[in-house]
Amino acid sequence: MTLRAVVKGVGHYLPERIVPNAEFEASLDTSDEWIRSRSGIERRHFAAEGETTSQMGAQAARAALENAGLTADDIDLIVVATSTADLTFPSAATMVQSELGMTKGFAFDVQAVCAGFVYALTNANALILAGQAKRALVIGAETFSRIMDWEDRGTCVLFGDGAGALVLEAQDGTGEKSDRGILATDLNSDGRYKDILYVDGGVSSQTTGHLRMQGKEVFRHAVEKLAATAHTSMDKAGISSDEVDWVVPHQANIRIIKGTAKKMGVSMDRVVVTVQDHGNTSAASIPLALSVAHSEGKISEGDVIVTEAIGGGLAWGSVVLRW
Ligand code: UT7
């Protein structure tokens, strides 16, 4: 008998305000055509004034709990992947815990920027397999609109806000790849590349700072590293490209998504793409894409899903799971 962390529910939350590319044309030397053709992004959601990461995370968590047919009382672990927590401390995860009215279990944040959700899933999986938790909420939630430099056309048109959540539950499996649940994970980072994607502020430098990115450099690393990590976790799980039902990639750029799928040997009709509607929502992008695909009836029980993401650090990784 092998313990598995199985997906019981999924949900998401998007802020009300939708900003189409054309809205940037008034204040920046940019165009809808440039943004679409270089990134695949058509629109993104921005949080309302006063709307926070933990509030959005809690909304996504409620949706995931409802989808799972569970309540907050059934949960004993919350992991929030975010780089844009409401406060320096406490964690966004404990704030979500409070919003949900939970008084037991434990909650903490994971900060691995755009790879955050893959890191959070891997951590939650390890805690479930170690017997530390039975049911976990794994949330990706971000308000990247708060760290944009609105004069930097190379970054501010690319990001958006939102949240997505999964409920994981410990279940007995056979140890075979036919099991439902997380089948394999792979995490990587290389701090030599810390200067190509970062925020130029933080607590110990006493500023909030803005996101800075050498887009072309990040792009150069992305396809190669994403395909490599996907292959590593697929090999660990014993899953071939033909057995993959859905690739659910980090949604940063349609060209990266297509290039990675090609290297993975998976055709685009088996790739979930939401970048056109959400932009890059960092750690929220994968659970948002999972939730949207699930609500559209694309993902069903038994499907093999590969998620992969890369972001600031550089940090990157992947998870293979059977839904
Ligand atoms: O989620 C974390 C990981 N992040 C990523 O994966 C992002 C990776 N990078 C990318 O997605 C792409 O590199 C970008 C979408 C950021 C940029 O696309 P690119 O094809 O690499 O363009 P570029 O940066 O080489 O810029 C090409 C030109 C430049 O002008 P010159 O130097 O050729 O005259 C830029 O100044 O496009 C210019 N440019 C813009 N023009 C209109 C940059 N931003 C804009 C803009 N509107 N918003």
mmCIF file of C-alpha atoms and ligand atoms in Angstrom:
data_model
loop_
_atom_site.group_PDB
_atom_site.id
_atom_site.type_symbol
_atom_site.label_atom_id
_atom_site.label_comp_id
_atom_site.label_asym_id
_atom_site.label_seq_id
_atom_site.Cartn_x
_atom_site.Cartn_y
_atom_site.Cartn_z
ATOM 1 C CA MET A 1 0.000 0.000 0.000
ATOM 2 C CA THR A 2 1.277 3.475 -0.931
ATOM 3 C CA LEU A 3 -0.116 6.743 0.365
ATOM 4 C CA ARG A 4 -1.098 9.231 -2.368
ATOM 5 C CA ALA A 5 -2.146 12.897 -2.248
ATOM 6 C CA VAL A 6 -5.263 12.896 -4.418
ATOM 7 C CA VAL A 7 -7.055 15.961 -5.838
ATOM 8 C CA LYS A 8 -10.528 16.210 -4.263
ATOM 9 C CA GLY A 9 -11.523 19.669 -5.493
ATOM 10 C CA VAL A 10 -10.457 22.733 -7.429
ATOM 11 C CA GLY A 11 -11.598 26.355 -7.559
ATOM 12 C CA HIS A 12 -10.516 29.854 -8.456
ATOM 13 C CA TYR A 13 -11.208 33.523 -7.994
ATOM 14 C CA LEU A 14 -10.572 36.411 -10.384
ATOM 15 C CA PRO A 15 -10.997 40.069 -9.460
ATOM 16 C CA GLU A 16 -13.853 41.874 -11.186
ATOM 17 C CA ARG A 17 -11.829 44.442 -13.136
ATOM 18 C CA ILE A 18 -10.726 43.231 -16.579
ATOM 19 C CA VAL A 19 -8.083 45.296 -18.351
ATOM 20 C CA PRO A 20 -7.753 44.763 -22.128
ATOM 21 C CA ASN A 21 -4.394 45.405 -23.831
ATOM 22 C CA ALA A 22 -5.763 48.519 -25.502
ATOM 23 C CA GLU A 23 -6.004 50.233 -22.104
ATOM 24 C CA PHE A 24 -2.183 50.484 -21.981
ATOM 25 C CA GLU A 25 -2.029 52.308 -25.311
ATOM 26 C CA ALA A 26 -3.073 55.606 -23.695
ATOM 27 C CA SER A 27 -0.143 55.759 -21.261
ATOM 28 C CA LEU A 28 2.611 53.662 -22.882
ATOM 29 C CA ASP A 29 4.384 53.318 -26.227
ATOM 30 C CA THR A 30 2.806 49.903 -26.809
ATOM 31 C CA SER A 31 -0.006 48.281 -28.776
ATOM 32 C CA ASP A 32 -2.524 45.480 -28.488
ATOM 33 C CA GLU A 33 -0.822 43.915 -31.519
ATOM 34 C CA TRP A 34 2.643 43.887 -29.859
ATOM 35 C CA ILE A 35 1.372 42.405 -26.592
ATOM 36 C CA ARG A 36 -0.699 39.719 -28.354
ATOM 37 C CA SER A 37 1.966 38.668 -30.826
ATOM 38 C CA ARG A 38 4.888 38.624 -28.341
ATOM 39 C CA SER A 39 3.101 37.111 -25.330
ATOM 40 C CA GLY A 40 -0.339 35.802 -26.319
ATOM 41 C CA ILE A 41 -1.945 38.008 -23.659
ATOM 42 C CA GLU A 42 -5.210 39.786 -24.563
ATOM 43 C CA ARG A 43 -6.504 40.881 -21.156
ATOM 44 C CA ARG A 44 -5.834 40.444 -17.434
ATOM 45 C CA HIS A 45 -7.681 41.018 -14.156
ATOM 46 C CA PHE A 46 -6.516 43.592 -11.600
ATOM 47 C CA ALA A 47 -7.495 43.522 -7.923
ATOM 48 C CA ALA A 48 -9.665 46.367 -6.653
ATOM 49 C CA GLU A 49 -8.200 48.925 -4.285
ATOM 50 C CA GLY A 50 -7.945 47.264 -0.881
ATOM 51 C CA GLU A 51 -8.460 43.753 -2.288
ATOM 52 C CA THR A 52 -5.663 41.538 -0.985
ATOM 53 C CA THR A 53 -3.912 38.297 -1.876
ATOM 54 C CA SER A 54 -5.302 36.457 1.166
ATOM 55 C CA GLN A 55 -8.862 37.575 0.410
ATOM 56 C CA MET A 56 -8.546 36.248 -3.146
ATOM 57 C CA GLY A 57 -6.867 33.077 -1.848
ATOM 58 C CA ALA A 58 -9.732 32.509 0.587
ATOM 59 C CA GLN A 59 -12.304 32.931 -2.207
ATOM 60 C CA ALA A 60 -10.487 30.355 -4.343
ATOM 61 C CA ALA A 61 -10.248 28.049 -1.303
ATOM 62 C CA ARG A 62 -14.010 28.310 -0.688
ATOM 63 C CA ALA A 63 -14.676 27.392 -4.322
ATOM 64 C CA ALA A 64 -12.300 24.398 -4.101
ATOM 65 C CA LEU A 65 -13.886 23.207 -0.832
ATOM 66 C CA GLU A 66 -17.344 23.436 -2.384
ATOM 67 C CA ASN A 67 -16.155 21.495 -5.411
ATOM 68 C CA ALA A 68 -14.709 18.840 -3.069
ATOM 69 C CA GLY A 69 -17.916 18.660 -1.007
ATOM 70 C CA LEU A 70 -15.875 19.503 2.098
ATOM 71 C CA THR A 71 -15.773 22.292 4.684
ATOM 72 C CA ALA A 72 -12.857 24.136 6.268
ATOM 73 C CA ASP A 73 -13.215 21.819 9.304
ATOM 74 C CA ASP A 74 -12.053 18.923 7.115
ATOM 75 C CA ILE A 75 -8.712 20.633 6.332
ATOM 76 C CA ASP A 76 -5.571 20.361 8.453
ATOM 77 C CA LEU A 77 -2.974 22.061 6.222
ATOM 78 C CA ILE A 78 -2.954 25.238 4.130
ATOM 79 C CA VAL A 79 -0.033 26.099 1.869
ATOM 80 C CA VAL A 80 -0.218 29.410 0.011
ATOM 81 C CA ALA A 81 2.199 30.038 -2.843
ATOM 82 C CA THR A 82 2.682 33.785 -3.197
ATOM 83 C CA SER A 83 5.284 36.508 -3.636
ATOM 84 C CA THR A 84 2.745 39.235 -2.862
ATOM 85 C CA ALA A 85 1.430 38.459 0.638
ATOM 86 C CA ASP A 86 -0.755 41.128 2.301
ATOM 87 C CA LEU A 87 1.773 41.818 5.066
ATOM 88 C CA THR A 88 5.391 40.960 5.794
ATOM 89 C CA PHE A 89 3.961 38.655 8.444
ATOM 90 C CA PRO A 90 1.898 36.740 9.399
ATOM 91 C CA SER A 91 1.745 34.526 6.340
ATOM 92 C CA ALA A 92 -1.041 34.854 3.785
ATOM 93 C CA ALA A 93 -1.810 31.223 4.644
ATOM 94 C CA THR A 94 -2.694 32.026 8.275
ATOM 95 C CA MET A 95 -4.830 34.906 7.010
ATOM 96 C CA VAL A 96 -6.689 32.495 4.718
ATOM 97 C CA GLN A 97 -7.031 30.132 7.683
ATOM 98 C CA SER A 98 -8.636 32.930 9.695
ATOM 99 C CA GLU A 99 -10.929 33.965 6.790
ATOM 100 C CA LEU A 100 -12.140 30.361 6.544
ATOM 101 C CA GLY A 101 -12.787 30.221 10.303
ATOM 102 C CA MET A 102 -10.300 27.397 10.831
ATOM 103 C CA THR A 103 -8.778 27.061 14.289
ATOM 104 C CA LYS A 104 -6.816 23.829 13.874
ATOM 105 C CA GLY A 105 -4.136 22.439 11.605
ATOM 106 C CA PHE A 106 -1.220 24.497 10.315
ATOM 107 C CA ALA A 107 -0.633 27.022 7.556
ATOM 108 C CA PHE A 108 2.386 28.570 5.879
ATOM 109 C CA ASP A 109 3.495 30.364 2.714
ATOM 110 C CA VAL A 110 5.886 29.200 0.017
ATOM 111 C CA GLN A 111 7.733 31.836 -1.997
ATOM 112 C CA ALA A 112 9.149 30.545 -5.255
ATOM 113 C CA VAL A 113 7.664 33.283 -7.466
ATOM 114 C CA CYS A 114 6.112 31.867 -10.669
ATOM 115 C CA ALA A 115 7.206 28.333 -9.717
ATOM 116 C CA GLY A 116 5.442 28.778 -6.353
ATOM 117 C CA PHE A 117 2.479 26.514 -7.013
ATOM 118 C CA VAL A 118 4.663 23.619 -8.117
ATOM 119 C CA TYR A 119 6.771 24.110 -4.961
ATOM 120 C CA ALA A 120 3.633 24.323 -2.790
ATOM 121 C CA LEU A 121 2.141 21.142 -4.303
ATOM 122 C CA THR A 122 5.428 19.316 -3.749
ATOM 123 C CA ASN A 123 5.579 20.453 -0.104
ATOM 124 C CA ALA A 124 1.956 19.569 0.588
ATOM 125 C CA ASN A 125 2.459 16.174 -1.055
ATOM 126 C CA ALA A 126 5.538 15.485 1.110
ATOM 127 C CA LEU A 127 3.674 16.457 4.303
ATOM 128 C CA ILE A 128 0.718 14.241 3.375
ATOM 129 C CA LEU A 129 3.006 11.291 2.565
ATOM 130 C CA ALA A 130 4.828 11.852 5.888
ATOM 131 C CA GLY A 131 1.524 11.586 7.762
ATOM 132 C CA GLN A 132 1.617 15.216 8.927
ATOM 133 C CA ALA A 133 -1.683 16.122 7.258
ATOM 134 C CA LYS A 134 -4.723 14.316 5.858
ATOM 135 C CA ARG A 135 -6.310 17.061 3.784
ATOM 136 C CA ALA A 136 -4.564 20.121 2.419
ATOM 137 C CA LEU A 137 -5.612 23.299 0.673
ATOM 138 C CA VAL A 138 -2.898 24.268 -1.786
ATOM 139 C CA ILE A 139 -3.425 27.806 -3.008
ATOM 140 C CA GLY A 140 -1.677 30.099 -5.484
ATOM 141 C CA ALA A 141 -2.673 33.747 -4.992
ATOM 142 C CA GLU A 142 -1.070 36.930 -6.269
ATOM 143 C CA THR A 143 -1.557 40.680 -6.626
ATOM 144 C CA PHE A 144 1.310 41.396 -9.036
ATOM 145 C CA SER A 145 -0.414 44.656 -10.042
ATOM 146 C CA ARG A 146 0.971 46.047 -6.747
ATOM 147 C CA ILE A 147 4.596 45.580 -7.832
ATOM 148 C CA MET A 148 4.412 46.829 -11.421
ATOM 149 C CA ASP A 149 6.394 49.817 -12.659
ATOM 150 C CA TRP A 150 3.658 51.376 -14.805
ATOM 151 C CA GLU A 151 6.274 53.157 -16.904
ATOM 152 C CA ASP A 152 8.097 49.941 -17.850
ATOM 153 C CA ARG A 153 6.323 48.659 -20.968
ATOM 154 C CA GLY A 154 8.547 45.552 -20.962
ATOM 155 C CA THR A 155 6.876 44.211 -17.790
ATOM 156 C CA CYS A 156 3.662 46.006 -16.756
ATOM 157 C CA VAL A 157 1.623 44.707 -19.704
ATOM 158 C CA LEU A 158 2.426 41.084 -18.878
ATOM 159 C CA PHE A 159 1.115 40.417 -15.375
ATOM 160 C CA GLY A 160 -2.286 40.043 -13.700
ATOM 161 C CA ASP A 161 -3.960 39.178 -10.386
ATOM 162 C CA GLY A 162 -5.964 36.143 -9.265
ATOM 163 C CA ALA A 163 -6.044 32.981 -7.188
ATOM 164 C CA GLY A 164 -6.615 29.260 -7.603
ATOM 165 C CA ALA A 165 -6.782 26.369 -5.140
ATOM 166 C CA LEU A 166 -6.712 22.587 -4.959
ATOM 167 C CA VAL A 167 -7.863 20.334 -2.143
ATOM 168 C CA LEU A 168 -5.600 17.305 -1.681
ATOM 169 C CA GLU A 169 -6.558 14.254 0.365
ATOM 170 C CA ALA A 170 -4.461 11.336 1.637
ATOM 171 C CA GLN A 171 -5.711 8.108 0.044
ATOM 172 C CA ASP A 172 -4.301 4.607 -0.220
ATOM 173 C CA GLY A 173 -2.887 3.672 -3.602
ATOM 174 C CA THR A 174 -1.068 0.676 -5.027
ATOM 175 C CA GLY A 175 2.211 2.420 -5.845
ATOM 176 C CA GLU A 176 1.512 1.945 -9.558
ATOM 177 C CA LYS A 177 1.183 4.766 -12.083
ATOM 178 C CA SER A 178 -2.495 3.883 -12.409
ATOM 179 C CA ASP A 179 -3.051 5.415 -8.933
ATOM 180 C CA ARG A 180 -4.898 8.689 -8.648
ATOM 181 C CA GLY A 181 -2.927 11.497 -7.004
ATOM 182 C CA ILE A 182 0.531 13.015 -7.257
ATOM 183 C CA LEU A 183 2.804 10.528 -9.027
ATOM 184 C CA ALA A 184 6.082 12.495 -9.208
ATOM 185 C CA THR A 185 7.594 15.909 -8.529
ATOM 186 C CA ASP A 186 10.810 17.696 -9.519
ATOM 187 C CA LEU A 187 12.124 20.990 -8.096
ATOM 188 C CA ASN A 188 15.148 23.055 -9.153
ATOM 189 C CA SER A 189 16.679 26.482 -8.595
ATOM 190 C CA ASP A 190 19.839 28.277 -9.669
ATOM 191 C CA GLY A 191 20.573 31.527 -7.841
ATOM 192 C CA ARG A 192 23.219 32.528 -10.380
ATOM 193 C CA TYR A 193 20.278 33.928 -12.345
ATOM 194 C CA LYS A 194 18.769 35.980 -9.497
ATOM 195 C CA ASP A 195 19.372 39.255 -11.382
ATOM 196 C CA ILE A 196 17.343 38.495 -14.520
ATOM 197 C CA LEU A 197 13.968 38.522 -12.724
ATOM 198 C CA TYR A 198 13.568 40.188 -9.329
ATOM 199 C CA VAL A 199 11.844 42.936 -7.315
ATOM 200 C CA ASP A 200 14.157 45.824 -6.448
ATOM 201 C CA GLY A 201 12.824 46.222 -2.904
ATOM 202 C CA GLY A 202 11.882 44.280 0.202
ATOM 203 C CA VAL A 203 11.773 44.447 3.979
ATOM 204 C CA SER A 204 15.494 44.640 4.677
ATOM 205 C CA SER A 205 16.025 47.207 1.916
ATOM 206 C CA GLN A 206 13.087 49.244 3.310
ATOM 207 C CA THR A 207 11.177 49.723 0.048
ATOM 208 C CA THR A 208 8.393 47.800 -1.653
ATOM 209 C CA GLY A 209 10.122 47.837 -5.016
ATOM 210 C CA HIS A 210 9.037 46.971 -8.553
ATOM 211 C CA LEU A 211 9.392 43.900 -10.716
ATOM 212 C CA ARG A 212 12.451 44.011 -12.996
ATOM 213 C CA MET A 213 12.948 41.491 -15.785
ATOM 214 C CA GLN A 214 15.345 40.823 -18.610
ATOM 215 C CA GLY A 215 12.574 39.179 -20.595
ATOM 216 C CA LYS A 216 14.712 37.801 -23.392
ATOM 217 C CA GLU A 217 17.128 36.174 -20.915
ATOM 218 C CA VAL A 218 14.303 34.583 -18.929
ATOM 219 C CA PHE A 219 12.754 33.373 -22.182
ATOM 220 C CA ARG A 220 16.060 31.811 -23.204
ATOM 221 C CA HIS A 221 16.132 29.657 -20.041
ATOM 222 C CA ALA A 222 12.416 28.910 -19.916
ATOM 223 C CA VAL A 223 11.717 26.430 -22.727
ATOM 224 C CA GLU A 224 14.820 24.340 -22.129
ATOM 225 C CA LYS A 225 14.447 24.156 -18.314
ATOM 226 C CA LEU A 226 10.679 23.549 -18.411
ATOM 227 C CA ALA A 227 10.981 20.707 -20.907
ATOM 228 C CA ALA A 228 13.841 19.192 -18.886
ATOM 229 C CA THR A 229 11.937 19.248 -15.578
ATOM 230 C CA ALA A 230 8.790 17.889 -17.241
ATOM 231 C CA HIS A 231 10.785 14.996 -18.695
ATOM 232 C CA THR A 232 12.404 14.328 -15.296
ATOM 233 C CA SER A 233 9.103 14.061 -13.422
ATOM 234 C CA MET A 234 7.484 12.085 -16.259
ATOM 235 C CA ASP A 235 10.406 9.632 -16.127
ATOM 236 C CA LYS A 236 10.070 9.371 -12.326
ATOM 237 C CA ALA A 237 6.351 8.626 -12.731
ATOM 238 C CA GLY A 238 6.960 6.189 -15.616
ATOM 239 C CA ILE A 239 4.685 8.291 -17.834
ATOM 240 C CA SER A 240 5.431 8.755 -21.553
ATOM 241 C CA SER A 241 4.358 11.759 -23.668
ATOM 242 C CA ASP A 242 1.602 9.622 -25.231
ATOM 243 C CA GLU A 243 0.092 8.963 -21.795
ATOM 244 C CA VAL A 244 -0.237 12.667 -20.915
ATOM 245 C CA ASP A 245 -3.843 13.861 -21.167
ATOM 246 C CA TRP A 246 -3.162 17.508 -20.285
ATOM 247 C CA VAL A 247 -0.147 19.731 -19.863
ATOM 248 C CA VAL A 248 -1.114 22.600 -17.568
ATOM 249 C CA PRO A 249 1.837 24.976 -17.830
ATOM 250 C CA HIS A 250 2.657 28.220 -16.067
ATOM 251 C CA GLN A 251 0.944 30.891 -18.161
ATOM 252 C CA ALA A 252 3.621 33.506 -18.929
ATOM 253 C CA ASN A 253 3.922 33.527 -22.698
ATOM 254 C CA ILE A 254 2.186 31.491 -25.429
ATOM 255 C CA ARG A 255 5.510 31.142 -27.270
ATOM 256 C CA ILE A 256 7.095 29.517 -24.177
ATOM 257 C CA ILE A 257 4.043 27.265 -23.738
ATOM 258 C CA LYS A 258 4.193 26.117 -27.389
ATOM 259 C CA GLY A 259 7.978 25.646 -27.399
ATOM 260 C CA THR A 260 7.873 23.567 -24.221
ATOM 261 C CA ALA A 261 4.959 21.400 -25.414
ATOM 262 C CA LYS A 262 6.856 20.679 -28.634
ATOM 263 C CA LYS A 263 9.967 19.594 -26.708
ATOM 264 C CA MET A 264 7.761 17.424 -24.478
ATOM 265 C CA GLY A 265 6.264 15.729 -27.527
ATOM 266 C CA VAL A 266 2.717 16.838 -26.629
ATOM 267 C CA SER A 267 0.455 18.484 -29.238
ATOM 268 C CA MET A 268 -1.205 21.824 -28.410
ATOM 269 C CA ASP A 269 -4.688 20.281 -28.319
ATOM 270 C CA ARG A 270 -3.567 18.634 -25.054
ATOM 271 C CA VAL A 271 -2.263 21.868 -23.497
ATOM 272 C CA VAL A 272 -4.421 24.124 -21.288
ATOM 273 C CA VAL A 273 -3.948 27.767 -22.309
ATOM 274 C CA THR A 274 -5.419 30.660 -20.294
ATOM 275 C CA VAL A 275 -2.659 33.242 -20.766
ATOM 276 C CA GLN A 276 -4.881 35.217 -23.176
ATOM 277 C CA ASP A 277 -7.417 35.894 -20.408
ATOM 278 C CA HIS A 278 -5.293 36.120 -17.253
ATOM 279 C CA GLY A 279 -1.831 37.292 -18.299
ATOM 280 C CA ASN A 280 0.953 36.063 -16.051
ATOM 281 C CA THR A 281 -0.472 35.607 -12.542
ATOM 282 C CA SER A 282 2.751 34.078 -11.190
ATOM 283 C CA ALA A 283 2.008 31.366 -8.569
ATOM 284 C CA ALA A 284 -1.733 31.608 -9.266
ATOM 285 C CA SER A 285 -1.466 30.719 -12.942
ATOM 286 C CA ILE A 286 -1.410 26.913 -12.713
ATOM 287 C CA PRO A 287 -4.284 26.459 -10.219
ATOM 288 C CA LEU A 288 -6.283 29.076 -12.169
ATOM 289 C CA ALA A 289 -5.687 27.150 -15.397
ATOM 290 C CA LEU A 290 -6.562 23.825 -13.710
ATOM 291 C CA SER A 291 -9.785 25.279 -12.352
ATOM 292 C CA VAL A 292 -10.839 26.899 -15.627
ATOM 293 C CA ALA A 293 -10.064 23.693 -17.576
ATOM 294 C CA HIS A 294 -11.999 21.631 -15.014
ATOM 295 C CA SER A 295 -15.012 23.955 -15.137
ATOM 296 C CA GLU A 296 -14.979 23.715 -18.958
ATOM 297 C CA GLY A 297 -15.175 19.922 -18.639
ATOM 298 C CA LYS A 298 -11.718 19.346 -20.135
ATOM 299 C CA ILE A 299 -10.169 17.561 -17.151
ATOM 300 C CA SER A 300 -11.821 14.419 -15.847
ATOM 301 C CA GLU A 301 -11.056 11.797 -13.214
ATOM 302 C CA GLY A 302 -8.193 9.529 -14.223
ATOM 303 C CA ASP A 303 -6.529 12.074 -16.540
ATOM 304 C CA VAL A 304 -2.737 12.341 -16.374
ATOM 305 C CA ILE A 305 -1.699 15.964 -15.912
ATOM 306 C CA VAL A 306 1.767 17.490 -16.126
ATOM 307 C CA THR A 307 2.275 20.965 -14.639
ATOM 308 C CA GLU A 308 5.500 22.922 -15.116
ATOM 309 C CA ALA A 309 6.616 26.430 -14.124
ATOM 310 C CA ILE A 310 9.647 28.712 -13.983
ATOM 311 C CA GLY A 311 10.201 32.100 -12.383
ATOM 312 C CA GLY A 312 12.449 34.389 -10.387
ATOM 313 C CA GLY A 313 15.457 32.738 -8.758
ATOM 314 C CA LEU A 314 15.568 31.177 -11.192
ATOM 315 C CA ALA A 315 13.325 28.525 -9.647
ATOM 316 C CA TRP A 316 11.530 25.883 -11.699
ATOM 317 C CA GLY A 317 9.861 22.503 -11.395
ATOM 318 C CA SER A 318 7.062 20.173 -12.384
ATOM 319 C CA VAL A 319 4.458 17.803 -10.976
ATOM 320 C CA VAL A 320 2.857 14.773 -12.616
ATOM 321 C CA LEU A 321 -0.493 13.741 -11.182
ATOM 322 C CA ARG A 322 -3.454 11.604 -12.066
ATOM 323 C CA TRP A 323 -6.670 13.610 -11.485
HETATM 324 O O1 UT7 B 1 6.709 34.119 -15.236
HETATM 325 C C1 UT7 B 1 8.048 34.356 -15.019
HETATM 326 C C2 UT7 B 1 8.807 34.079 -16.197
HETATM 327 N N1 UT7 B 1 8.700 35.154 -17.149
HETATM 328 C C3 UT7 B 1 8.646 34.868 -18.414
HETATM 329 O O2 UT7 B 1 8.566 33.743 -18.758
HETATM 330 C C4 UT7 B 1 8.763 35.989 -19.411
HETATM 331 C C5 UT7 B 1 9.779 35.604 -20.449
HETATM 332 N N2 UT7 B 1 9.957 36.562 -21.488
HETATM 333 C C6 UT7 B 1 9.006 36.886 -22.385
HETATM 334 O O3 UT7 B 1 7.893 36.439 -22.307
HETATM 335 C C7 UT7 B 1 9.388 37.786 -23.540
HETATM 336 O O4 UT7 B 1 10.789 37.968 -23.556
HETATM 337 C C8 UT7 B 1 8.705 39.180 -23.493
HETATM 338 C C9 UT7 B 1 7.230 39.033 -23.813
HETATM 339 C C10 UT7 B 1 8.893 39.793 -22.134
HETATM 340 C C11 UT7 B 1 9.327 40.090 -24.562
HETATM 341 O O5 UT7 B 1 9.282 39.504 -25.840
HETATM 342 P P1 UT7 B 1 10.589 39.494 -26.777
HETATM 343 O O6 UT7 B 1 10.170 38.939 -28.048
HETATM 344 O O7 UT7 B 1 11.672 38.796 -26.010
HETATM 345 O O8 UT7 B 1 10.875 41.036 -26.947
HETATM 346 P P2 UT7 B 1 12.165 41.879 -26.503
HETATM 347 O O9 UT7 B 1 12.223 41.992 -25.023
HETATM 348 O O10 UT7 B 1 13.357 41.386 -27.228
HETATM 349 O O11 UT7 B 1 11.782 43.277 -27.103
HETATM 350 C C12 UT7 B 1 11.678 43.499 -28.529
HETATM 351 C C13 UT7 B 1 11.373 44.957 -28.758
HETATM 352 C C14 UT7 B 1 12.335 45.882 -28.014
HETATM 353 O O12 UT7 B 1 12.559 47.005 -28.837
HETATM 354 P P3 UT7 B 1 13.914 47.113 -29.708
HETATM 355 O O13 UT7 B 1 15.027 47.076 -28.694
HETATM 356 O O14 UT7 B 1 13.895 45.917 -30.613
HETATM 357 O O15 UT7 B 1 13.744 48.408 -30.407
HETATM 358 C C15 UT7 B 1 11.544 46.331 -26.809
HETATM 359 O O16 UT7 B 1 11.939 47.591 -26.321
HETATM 360 O O17 UT7 B 1 10.063 45.252 -28.255
HETATM 361 C C16 UT7 B 1 10.151 46.392 -27.372
HETATM 362 N N3 UT7 B 1 9.108 46.264 -26.353
HETATM 363 C C17 UT7 B 1 7.843 46.677 -26.558
HETATM 364 N N4 UT7 B 1 7.249 47.256 -27.623
HETATM 365 C C18 UT7 B 1 5.935 47.535 -27.511
HETATM 366 C C19 UT7 B 1 9.202 45.731 -25.106
HETATM 367 N N5 UT7 B 1 8.015 45.800 -24.498
HETATM 368 C C20 UT7 B 1 7.152 46.375 -25.375
HETATM 369 C C21 UT7 B 1 5.784 46.695 -25.321
HETATM 370 N N6 UT7 B 1 5.221 47.276 -26.401
HETATM 371 N N7 UT7 B 1 5.010 46.446 -24.241
#
